[in-house]
Coordinates of C-alpha atoms in Angstrom, one line a residue:
X20 CA -13.2 -12.9 -3.8
X21 CA -13.1 -11.7 -7.4
X22 CA -11.7 -13.9 -10.1
X23 CA -9.2 -11.2 -10.9
X24 CA -7.3 -9.0 -8.5
X25 CA -6.5 -5.3 -9.1
X26 CA -3.6 -6.2 -11.3
X27 CA -5.7 -8.3 -13.6
X28 CA -4.2 -11.6 -12.3
X29 CA -6.5 -14.5 -11.5
X30 CA -6.1 -17.3 -9.0
X31 CA -4.5 -19.5 -11.7
X32 CA -2.0 -18.6 -14.4
X33 CA -0.9 -20.9 -17.3
X34 CA 2.7 -22.2 -16.9
X35 CA 4.6 -23.2 -20.0
X36 CA 8.2 -22.8 -18.6
X37 CA 10.2 -25.5 -16.8
X38 CA 9.7 -25.5 -13.0
X39 CA 11.5 -27.2 -10.1
X40 CA 8.2 -28.5 -8.7
X41 CA 5.1 -30.0 -10.2
X42 CA 2.5 -31.0 -7.7
X43 CA -0.6 -33.2 -7.9
X44 CA -4.0 -31.6 -7.7
X45 CA -6.7 -32.7 -5.2
X46 CA -10.3 -31.9 -4.6
X47 CA -11.7 -31.6 -1.0
X48 CA -15.3 -31.3 0.0
X49 CA -16.2 -28.3 2.1
X50 CA -18.8 -28.2 4.8
X51 CA -21.4 -26.8 2.4
X52 CA -20.8 -29.7 0.1
X53 CA -19.0 -27.6 -2.6
X54 CA -15.6 -28.7 -3.9
X55 CA -12.3 -27.0 -3.3
X56 CA -9.3 -27.5 -5.6
X57 CA -6.0 -27.7 -3.8
X58 CA -2.5 -28.9 -4.1
X59 CA -1.0 -32.1 -2.7
X60 CA 2.1 -30.4 -1.3
X61 CA 3.5 -33.2 0.8
X62 CA 6.8 -33.4 -1.1
X63 CA 7.0 -29.6 -1.3
X64 CA 6.5 -29.3 2.4
X65 CA 9.7 -31.2 3.0
X66 CA 11.7 -28.4 1.3
X67 CA 9.9 -25.4 2.6
X68 CA 11.8 -23.2 5.0
X69 CA 9.5 -22.2 7.8
X70 CA 9.7 -19.0 9.8
X71 CA 8.5 -20.7 13.0
X72 CA 6.6 -17.6 13.9
X73 CA 5.1 -17.8 17.4
X74 CA 1.4 -18.6 17.5
X75 CA -0.6 -17.8 20.6
X76 CA -2.4 -20.7 22.4
X77 CA -6.0 -20.7 23.5
X78 CA -4.9 -20.0 27.0
X79 CA -2.9 -17.0 25.9
X80 CA -5.9 -15.4 24.2
X81 CA -8.5 -16.3 26.8
X82 CA -6.3 -14.8 29.6
X83 CA -6.5 -11.5 27.8
X84 CA -10.3 -11.6 27.7
X85 CA -10.8 -11.5 31.5
X86 CA -13.3 -8.8 32.5
X87 CA -14.6 -8.2 29.0
X88 CA -18.3 -8.3 28.3
X89 CA -18.9 -7.2 24.7
X90 CA -17.5 -9.4 21.9
X91 CA -17.3 -9.5 18.1
X92 CA -15.6 -12.4 16.2
X93 CA -14.7 -11.8 12.6
X94 CA -13.4 -14.5 10.3
X95 CA -11.5 -13.7 7.1
X96 CA -13.1 -14.9 3.9
X97 CA -10.9 -17.4 2.1
X98 CA -8.0 -16.1 4.2
X99 CA -5.2 -17.9 2.4
X100 CA -6.4 -16.7 -1.0
X101 CA -6.0 -13.2 0.3
X102 CA -2.2 -13.8 0.4
X103 CA -0.7 -13.0 -3.0
X104 CA 2.4 -15.1 -4.0
X105 CA 5.3 -13.6 -5.9
X106 CA 6.4 -15.2 -9.1
X107 CA 9.0 -17.5 -7.5
X108 CA 6.6 -18.8 -4.9
X109 CA 3.8 -19.2 -7.5
X110 CA 6.1 -21.5 -9.6
X111 CA 6.5 -23.7 -6.5
X112 CA 2.7 -24.1 -6.5
X113 CA 2.5 -25.4 -10.1
X114 CA 0.4 -28.5 -10.8
X115 CA -0.4 -30.8 -13.6
X116 CA -3.9 -31.1 -15.2
X117 CA -5.4 -32.6 -18.4
X118 CA -5.3 -29.1 -19.8
X119 CA -1.6 -28.5 -19.1
X120 CA 0.3 -27.0 -16.1
X121 CA -0.9 -24.1 -14.1
X122 CA 0.4 -22.2 -11.1
X123 CA -1.6 -20.8 -8.1
X124 CA -1.0 -17.1 -7.6
X125 CA -2.3 -17.3 -4.0
X126 CA -1.3 -19.2 -0.9
X127 CA -2.6 -22.8 -0.8
X128 CA -4.1 -25.2 1.7
X129 CA -1.8 -27.9 3.0
X130 CA 1.4 -25.9 2.9
X131 CA 3.1 -26.4 6.2
X132 CA 3.9 -22.7 6.8
X133 CA 0.4 -21.4 6.2
X134 CA -0.6 -20.9 9.9
X135 CA 2.6 -19.0 10.6
X136 CA 2.2 -16.8 7.5
X137 CA -1.4 -15.9 8.4
X138 CA -0.5 -15.2 12.0
X139 CA 2.4 -12.9 11.1
X140 CA 0.5 -11.0 8.3
X141 CA -2.6 -10.4 10.4
X142 CA -0.6 -9.3 13.4
X143 CA 1.3 -6.9 11.2
X144 CA -2.0 -5.6 9.8
X145 CA -4.1 -5.5 13.0
X146 CA -1.9 -6.3 16.0
X147 CA -1.4 -2.7 17.0
X148 CA -5.1 -2.2 17.6
X149 CA -5.8 -2.5 21.3
X150 CA -8.5 -5.1 22.3
X151 CA -8.1 -7.0 19.0
X152 CA -6.8 -10.5 19.4
X153 CA -5.7 -12.7 16.5
X154 CA -5.4 -16.5 15.9
X155 CA -4.6 -17.2 12.3
X156 CA -7.6 -15.8 10.3
X157 CA -9.9 -15.3 13.3
X158 CA -10.0 -11.8 15.0
X159 CA -11.9 -11.2 18.2
X160 CA -12.8 -7.7 19.5
X161 CA -13.2 -7.8 23.3
X162 CA -14.3 -4.7 25.2
X163 CA -15.7 -3.7 28.6
X164 CA -18.7 -1.8 27.2
X165 CA -20.5 -0.9 24.0
X166 CA -18.8 2.4 23.4
X167 CA -15.3 0.9 23.8
X168 CA -16.3 -2.0 21.5
X169 CA -17.7 0.2 18.8
X170 CA -14.5 2.4 18.7
X171 CA -12.3 -0.7 18.4
X172 CA -14.5 -2.3 15.7
X173 CA -14.7 0.8 13.7
X174 CA -10.9 1.2 13.7
X175 CA -10.5 -2.5 12.7
X176 CA -12.9 -2.2 9.8
X177 CA -11.3 1.0 8.6
X178 CA -7.9 -0.7 8.6
X179 CA -9.4 -3.7 6.7
X180 CA -10.9 -1.5 4.1
X181 CA -7.5 0.3 3.6
X182 CA -5.7 -3.1 3.2
X183 CA -8.4 -4.6 1.1
X184 CA -8.9 -7.4 3.6
X185 CA -12.3 -9.2 3.2
X186 CA -14.3 -10.9 6.0
X187 CA -16.9 -13.7 6.0
X188 CA -20.5 -12.5 6.8
X189 CA -21.6 -16.1 7.4
X190 CA -19.2 -16.6 10.3
X191 CA -19.7 -13.2 11.9
X192 CA -20.6 -13.0 15.7
X193 CA -21.4 -9.3 16.1
X194 CA -21.5 -7.4 19.4
X195 CA -22.7 -10.2 21.6
X196 CA -22.3 -10.9 25.3
X197 CA -21.2 -14.5 24.7
X198 CA -19.1 -16.1 21.9
X199 CA -17.8 -19.4 20.8
X200 CA -14.1 -19.1 20.3
X201 CA -11.2 -21.6 20.2
X202 CA -13.4 -24.4 21.5
X203 CA -14.7 -22.4 24.4
X204 CA -17.8 -20.4 25.4
X205 CA -16.6 -17.0 26.6
X206 CA -18.6 -14.4 28.4
X207 CA -18.3 -11.9 31.3
X208 CA -19.2 -14.8 33.6
X209 CA -16.0 -16.7 32.6
X210 CA -15.0 -19.5 30.3
X211 CA -16.3 -23.0 29.8
X212 CA -15.9 -25.7 27.3
X213 CA -18.1 -25.6 24.2
X214 CA -20.6 -28.4 24.5
X215 CA -20.3 -29.1 20.8
X216 CA -16.6 -29.8 21.2
X217 CA -17.0 -32.2 24.2
X218 CA -20.2 -34.1 23.3
X219 CA -18.1 -37.0 21.8
X220 CA -16.6 -37.6 25.3
X221 CA -19.9 -36.9 27.2
X222 CA -21.8 -39.3 25.0
X223 CA -19.1 -42.0 25.0
X224 CA -20.2 -45.4 26.3
X225 CA -18.5 -47.0 29.3
X226 CA -15.4 -48.9 28.0
X227 CA -15.8 -52.7 28.0
X228 CA -12.4 -53.7 26.7
X229 CA -8.8 -52.7 27.0
X230 CA -8.8 -51.2 23.5
X231 CA -11.9 -49.1 24.3
X232 CA -10.4 -48.0 27.6
X233 CA -7.2 -46.9 25.9
X234 CA -9.2 -44.9 23.3
X235 CA -11.2 -43.2 26.1
X236 CA -8.1 -42.3 28.1
X237 CA -6.5 -40.9 24.9
X238 CA -9.6 -38.7 24.3
X239 CA -9.4 -37.5 28.0
X240 CA -5.7 -36.7 27.6
X241 CA -6.4 -34.5 24.5
X242 CA -9.4 -32.8 26.3
X243 CA -7.2 -31.9 29.4
X244 CA -4.4 -30.6 27.2
X245 CA -6.8 -28.3 25.2
X246 CA -9.1 -27.1 28.0
X247 CA -6.8 -27.0 31.1

């Protein structure tokens, strides 16, 4: 994402006025070992009013993919940074630094309402396109044949260009017969658990104490809840 948006406003703006909230700043290491600056919004989250927008479960999405054989998965690039905050919300995302106070002008990690905001905005943007399914910032195109798939994908990309929505090339799974999605392997043959997601259980040693047995049963419970 560019350091400046079309209005000439960057990710951060200097804040010299009094604000109701001043958050701490944290650094988090990403998978590629680079660092991400983010807020510590734990106190702010207590005061945030959530919309409680409905988010589909893995079972909801997977049930809609029955009979599909051609898939593309697109992940939004820095999805929350594509959500611009108005001035009032930006002031809530103010933080202290050795160089003074600054406000984030984009949505931030850790804010409790982020999943609902992403789900609602992306459904408003792409939810009317048949055979496009959305969970947060992940979009999956699922079609019965190549021709149907290409028409849906073209319409999706045209809409994204119009709305200036950017996608991640690194995470793209383009026009494949089998995809990893929501912890599952999905293909025309059906659905099965992603081996990478269950290897911790498969490779777990036989419990030899009450504590280890309780840990094992806890993992099995989570596995059943996710994959049943």
